[in-house]
XYZ file of C-alpha atoms in Angstrom:
377
model
C 0.050 -0.054 -0.036
C 1.308 3.359 -0.877
C 2.589 5.622 1.997
C 0.326 8.421 0.802
C -2.702 6.224 0.968
C -1.818 5.136 4.469
C -1.660 8.646 5.719
C -5.021 9.402 4.124
C -6.577 6.336 5.698
C -5.138 7.249 9.082
C -6.665 10.605 8.927
C -10.139 9.237 7.853
C -10.129 6.761 10.795
C -9.525 9.234 13.377
C -12.426 11.304 11.950
C -14.974 8.468 11.435
C -14.375 6.588 14.598
C -15.620 9.440 16.947
C -18.671 11.178 17.646
C -18.016 14.371 15.784
C -17.402 12.996 12.425
C -16.387 10.771 13.791
C -41.739 -21.509 20.385
C -43.100 -20.863 16.849
C -46.338 -23.106 16.527
C -47.418 -24.708 13.258
C -50.963 -23.546 12.575
C -53.887 -25.343 11.222
C -55.929 -23.396 8.640
C -59.587 -23.799 9.043
C -62.221 -22.291 6.620
C -64.063 -19.416 8.110
C -67.186 -17.440 7.263
C -67.494 -16.281 3.601
C -64.483 -18.320 2.667
C -62.017 -16.449 5.023
C -59.089 -18.079 6.572
C -59.089 -18.750 10.311
C -56.294 -19.798 12.504
C -56.301 -22.648 15.040
C -52.922 -23.003 16.938
C -51.739 -26.453 17.886
C -50.813 -25.305 21.408
C -52.355 -22.752 23.983
C -50.080 -19.834 22.851
C -48.601 -19.277 19.474
C -45.479 -17.164 19.136
C -45.351 -14.305 16.534
C -41.862 -12.854 16.726
C -39.852 -12.531 13.599
C -43.076 -12.385 11.395
C -44.525 -10.355 8.653
C -47.802 -8.301 8.688
C -49.531 -8.037 5.266
C -51.964 -5.436 4.188
C -55.385 -5.564 2.611
C -55.087 -3.474 -0.650
C -57.437 -0.636 0.270
C -60.220 -3.118 1.237
C -62.161 -3.401 4.461
C -63.454 -6.778 3.484
C -60.193 -8.697 3.654
C -58.227 -10.133 6.594
C -55.002 -8.571 7.745
C -52.468 -11.400 7.594
C -49.609 -12.193 9.909
C -47.273 -14.883 8.430
C -43.835 -16.223 9.126
C -41.031 -15.483 6.752
C -41.926 -18.296 4.533
C -45.592 -17.134 4.122
C -47.098 -19.674 6.500
C -50.100 -18.057 8.362
C -49.849 -17.486 11.896
C -52.882 -15.352 12.575
C -55.262 -12.911 10.984
C -57.098 -9.801 11.955
C -60.501 -8.670 10.664
C -61.898 -8.274 8.116
C -60.428 -4.730 8.543
C -58.680 -2.336 6.228
C -54.900 -1.665 6.699
C -52.696 -0.256 3.894
C -49.816 0.262 6.331
C -48.363 -0.948 9.612
C -45.980 0.611 12.169
C -44.745 -1.451 15.228
C -43.601 -0.079 18.565
C -42.101 -3.208 20.138
C -41.299 -1.485 23.477
C -44.946 -0.389 23.818
C -46.296 -3.660 22.385
C -48.267 -1.628 19.904
C -49.025 -2.259 16.193
C -50.684 0.607 14.268
C -52.921 -0.152 11.383
C -53.264 2.584 8.805
C -56.086 3.022 6.317
C -56.214 4.440 2.866
C -58.088 7.574 4.100
C -55.317 8.317 6.860
C -57.108 6.599 9.785
C -54.645 5.108 12.329
C -55.548 2.685 14.876
C -53.192 1.406 17.735
C -53.767 -2.183 18.502
C -52.158 -4.553 21.249
C -49.486 -6.450 19.433
C -50.241 -9.581 21.476
C -54.155 -9.521 21.539
C -54.653 -7.275 18.345
C -57.316 -5.370 20.560
C -57.880 -1.930 18.961
C -57.571 1.312 20.902
C -58.828 4.663 19.878
C -58.209 5.783 16.206
C -56.980 9.190 15.135
C -56.519 10.753 11.712
C -53.225 11.579 10.145
C -51.618 12.170 6.760
C -50.429 9.500 4.392
C -52.362 6.662 2.802
C -49.913 3.806 2.040
C -47.096 1.830 3.729
C -45.885 2.811 7.221
C -42.923 2.264 9.512
C -41.775 3.289 13.002
C -38.401 4.551 13.916
C -38.556 4.312 17.734
C -40.363 7.723 18.130
C -42.336 8.552 15.067
C -44.493 6.841 12.491
C -43.328 7.551 8.968
C -45.900 7.037 6.098
C -45.822 7.216 2.262
C -48.758 7.892 0.084
C -51.212 10.567 -1.070
C -55.072 10.912 -1.043
C -56.495 8.662 -3.515
C -54.899 6.622 -2.179
C -51.816 6.919 -4.460
C -47.938 6.937 -4.327
C -46.369 10.201 -3.397
C -42.877 11.846 -3.351
C -43.793 13.040 0.159
C -42.904 10.962 3.315
C -44.978 12.089 6.228
C -43.852 12.065 9.923
C -46.550 11.201 12.373
C -46.311 11.778 16.261
C -48.236 8.936 17.716
C -48.615 10.882 21.028
C -49.917 14.069 19.720
C -51.296 12.775 16.550
C -49.650 15.607 14.563
C -48.578 15.145 10.897
C -45.737 17.049 9.296
C -43.761 16.603 6.052
C -40.685 14.623 6.946
C -38.876 14.739 3.567
C -39.444 14.042 -0.179
C -37.896 11.449 -2.365
C -37.131 11.676 -6.251
C -39.785 9.143 -7.244
C -43.411 8.131 -6.382
C -43.123 6.126 -3.314
C -45.332 3.538 -1.811
C -43.261 1.304 0.370
C -41.123 2.261 3.409
C -39.219 0.541 6.137
C -36.864 1.636 8.867
C -33.528 -0.366 9.278
C -32.384 1.101 12.741
C -30.433 4.184 11.276
C -32.194 4.956 7.946
C -35.211 4.173 5.608
C -35.572 1.768 2.672
C -38.217 3.336 0.354
C -39.637 1.557 -2.816
C -40.687 3.268 -6.089
C -44.298 2.326 -7.085
C -43.330 1.094 -10.494
C -42.683 -2.105 -12.483
C -39.305 -3.378 -11.391
C -39.106 -0.053 -9.527
C -36.182 1.471 -7.497
C -35.565 0.620 -3.983
C -33.365 3.247 -2.386
C -31.881 3.705 1.138
C -32.129 7.279 2.828
C -30.680 8.263 5.983
C -32.484 9.395 9.081
C -32.836 12.904 7.709
C -34.076 11.748 4.380
C -30.884 12.150 2.429
C -30.164 9.491 -0.263
C -27.196 7.409 0.580
C -26.658 6.163 -2.987
C -27.394 2.613 -1.896
C -30.241 1.228 -4.138
C -31.354 -1.459 -6.402
C -34.035 -2.269 -8.793
C -36.311 -5.168 -8.189
C -36.661 -7.940 -10.681
C -39.298 -10.371 -12.038
C -41.657 -7.977 -13.793
C -43.527 -6.938 -10.560
C -44.700 -3.581 -9.219
C -43.160 -2.611 -5.831
C -45.580 -2.395 -2.859
C -44.863 -2.352 0.740
C -41.491 -2.855 2.406
C -40.321 -4.590 5.578
C -36.664 -4.656 6.940
C -35.585 -7.901 8.875
C -32.888 -6.873 11.392
C -32.016 -10.418 12.227
C -30.222 -10.832 8.822
C -30.429 -7.249 7.298
C -32.665 -8.352 4.446
C -35.871 -6.757 2.848
C -39.228 -8.108 2.081
C -41.065 -6.273 -0.803
C -44.821 -6.733 -1.532
C -46.364 -6.785 -4.839
C -49.590 -8.481 -6.377
C -50.361 -11.753 -4.526
C -46.698 -12.213 -3.496
C -43.939 -11.067 -1.215
C -40.357 -11.149 -2.497
C -37.287 -11.407 -0.299
C -34.077 -9.446 -1.261
C -30.672 -8.871 0.136
C -29.872 -5.168 0.369
C -27.536 -5.496 -2.510
C -30.683 -6.440 -4.708
C -29.891 -10.202 -4.852
C -33.241 -12.137 -4.957
C -33.667 -14.594 -1.967
C -36.975 -15.994 -3.144
C -40.693 -15.364 -2.600
C -43.944 -16.590 -1.367
C -47.498 -16.389 -2.473
C -50.044 -14.853 -0.150
C -51.898 -17.243 2.059
C -55.415 -17.818 0.394
C -54.143 -16.505 -2.874
C -56.929 -13.695 -2.946
C -55.018 -11.425 -5.574
C -54.488 -8.564 -3.202
C -51.648 -6.141 -3.854
C -49.428 -5.972 -0.782
C -49.565 -2.224 -0.039
C -48.698 -2.584 3.750
C -45.895 -4.785 4.917
C -43.983 -4.798 8.201
C -41.670 -7.027 10.061
C -42.392 -7.811 13.712
C -39.161 -8.753 15.574
C -38.225 -8.833 19.233
C -37.660 -6.196 21.793
C -34.032 -4.974 21.321
C -31.503 -6.443 23.629
C -29.031 -4.642 25.931
C -27.781 -1.397 24.093
C -24.106 -1.079 23.159
C -22.157 2.199 23.025
C -19.266 3.721 20.964
C -15.644 4.124 21.056
C -14.263 7.414 22.221
C -14.081 10.455 19.795
C -11.363 12.432 21.686
C -9.688 12.869 25.026
C -10.142 11.992 27.884
C -10.771 8.796 26.063
C -8.496 7.177 23.555
C -9.738 7.835 19.936
C -9.015 5.305 17.189
C -5.539 5.443 15.900
C -3.416 3.554 13.356
C 0.033 2.481 12.921
C 1.575 0.749 9.821
C 4.056 -2.120 9.989
C 5.081 -3.552 6.689
C 1.803 -4.476 4.809
C -0.148 -4.570 8.015
C -2.169 -2.037 9.946
C -2.567 -1.961 13.718
C -5.566 -0.380 15.051
C -5.884 0.863 18.717
C -8.797 2.569 20.430
C -10.333 3.322 23.956
C -13.003 1.375 25.797
C -16.778 1.770 24.904
C -18.669 4.307 26.837
C -20.895 1.569 28.089
C -19.184 -0.815 30.573
C -21.169 -3.921 29.574
C -19.538 -3.814 26.085
C -16.903 -6.666 26.433
C -15.947 -6.866 22.802
C -15.443 -5.090 19.523
C -15.910 -5.301 15.734
C -13.850 -3.921 12.915
C -15.315 -2.840 9.627
C -13.461 -1.774 6.457
C -14.830 0.327 3.694
C -13.792 2.031 0.424
C -12.553 5.450 0.911
C -14.856 8.167 -0.376
C -17.852 5.695 -0.192
C -18.621 6.103 3.446
C -21.538 3.617 3.628
C -19.574 0.689 2.088
C -18.127 -0.733 5.362
C -18.113 -4.572 5.783
C -16.920 -6.696 8.622
C -13.223 -7.635 8.790
C -13.580 -8.779 12.365
C -16.720 -9.497 14.395
C -14.751 -9.988 17.579
C -11.330 -8.861 18.814
C -11.655 -11.242 21.773
C -12.180 -8.188 23.983
C -8.873 -6.560 23.028
C -8.604 -2.727 22.264
C -6.369 -3.401 19.391
C -6.311 -5.401 16.159
C -3.836 -5.962 13.394
C -5.183 -6.598 9.860
C -3.905 -6.811 6.289
C -5.883 -4.064 4.392
C -7.730 -4.926 1.252
C -6.322 -3.480 -2.002
C -7.182 0.333 -2.774
C -7.908 3.244 -0.421
C -9.709 2.149 2.608
C -11.248 3.442 5.889
C -12.020 1.604 9.081
C -14.567 1.726 11.882
C -14.516 0.194 15.304
C -17.968 -0.759 16.849
C -18.554 -1.921 20.457
C -20.614 -5.150 21.011
C -22.054 -7.169 23.777
C -23.395 -10.695 23.612
C -26.365 -9.877 21.425
C -26.093 -6.294 19.983
C -23.655 -3.926 18.327
C -23.473 -0.433 19.050
C -22.690 2.907 17.223
C -20.629 3.241 14.170
C -19.967 6.884 15.218
C -22.010 10.025 14.069
C -21.729 12.753 11.563
C -21.024 16.340 12.638
C -24.813 16.873 12.573
C -25.261 14.229 15.231
C -26.836 11.712 12.749
C -25.780 8.173 13.308
C -23.564 6.666 10.566
C -25.327 3.797 8.973
C -24.750 0.194 10.114
C -23.162 -2.131 7.639
C -25.430 -4.151 5.254
C -23.632 -7.333 6.381
C -23.462 -6.356 10.143
C -22.059 -8.906 12.602
C -25.051 -8.370 14.963
C -28.309 -6.502 15.256
C -27.864 -2.961 16.347
C -29.242 -1.364 19.425
C -27.318 1.871 20.268
C -27.287 3.143 23.847
C -26.577 6.809 25.004
C -23.218 7.810 25.805
C -22.402 10.427 28.566
């Protein structure tokens, strides 16, 4: 590696590492009234984590479906209209949104409905931990506007706009995946402020994009269309598909992933004194990285990510553990590279650092662990 490149990488590392830039149950389907599908579980309590919620295509005469990741039906709700879903795991609430902008909170376990309220947006929804975000315009129709909805005050404001007609939206922990309502349409990632990250792909197979769901257990995407849900890697690689239970021909406008309550949060490595920020030394063809301990004491290990210099969302794991050490020696990949060190605990990884604006740097598309970022002093 060239000496000039090494110096450049070292400067980028110092900047990027800190905080200033730095038991499922198999169901038995039973025919219900009017040909609807009903569910009879084979044990007293079915488990619904790591599942998908599927919308009703602007119809109040269909059932909302909750399936596993292969499309097997777990339970259903309704008939009731839902063109979008937003899930607050910590509050155990799922919000059903209608094509007229109605929003109804429901208990995620029992699906019992609470008091409805009106909000902007008519299509797919998602939840970022504080706000509901929704695509769609009256009609209902796709829209370039993404609406931010406060579930406490019920106030709607314009969040940001996208450069295409959007219908599907999903939150991945640090940004949004938004799908263009078009045949083999674009699926693009935006950061938390709504700025495009230049990470995108087009769907394949001659289908029109509908709702989007992000699976944080493996960092993959589910994208709805007519009578089907497709599964994609975030690189655009197709991972398969399944047909909607009952094959009723619906267009999957609302789609959301129900995961599990996040584990113990992890922190970030220091950005500056009094901590020890990330530094680099070169020995032959190897690089040795050193850094200070995470701001959260329960973080007992660290990960090292490497990316292409100038493409600051391209980081992929080089090490998913350092054995708890605050140092690692690696042989860099060819070309100009940057590095990030991310603290971790047994089940979650923490922050990749934040930009000068305070916005979290995006997690890797091939992250070692699911991310739950805690607050640092």
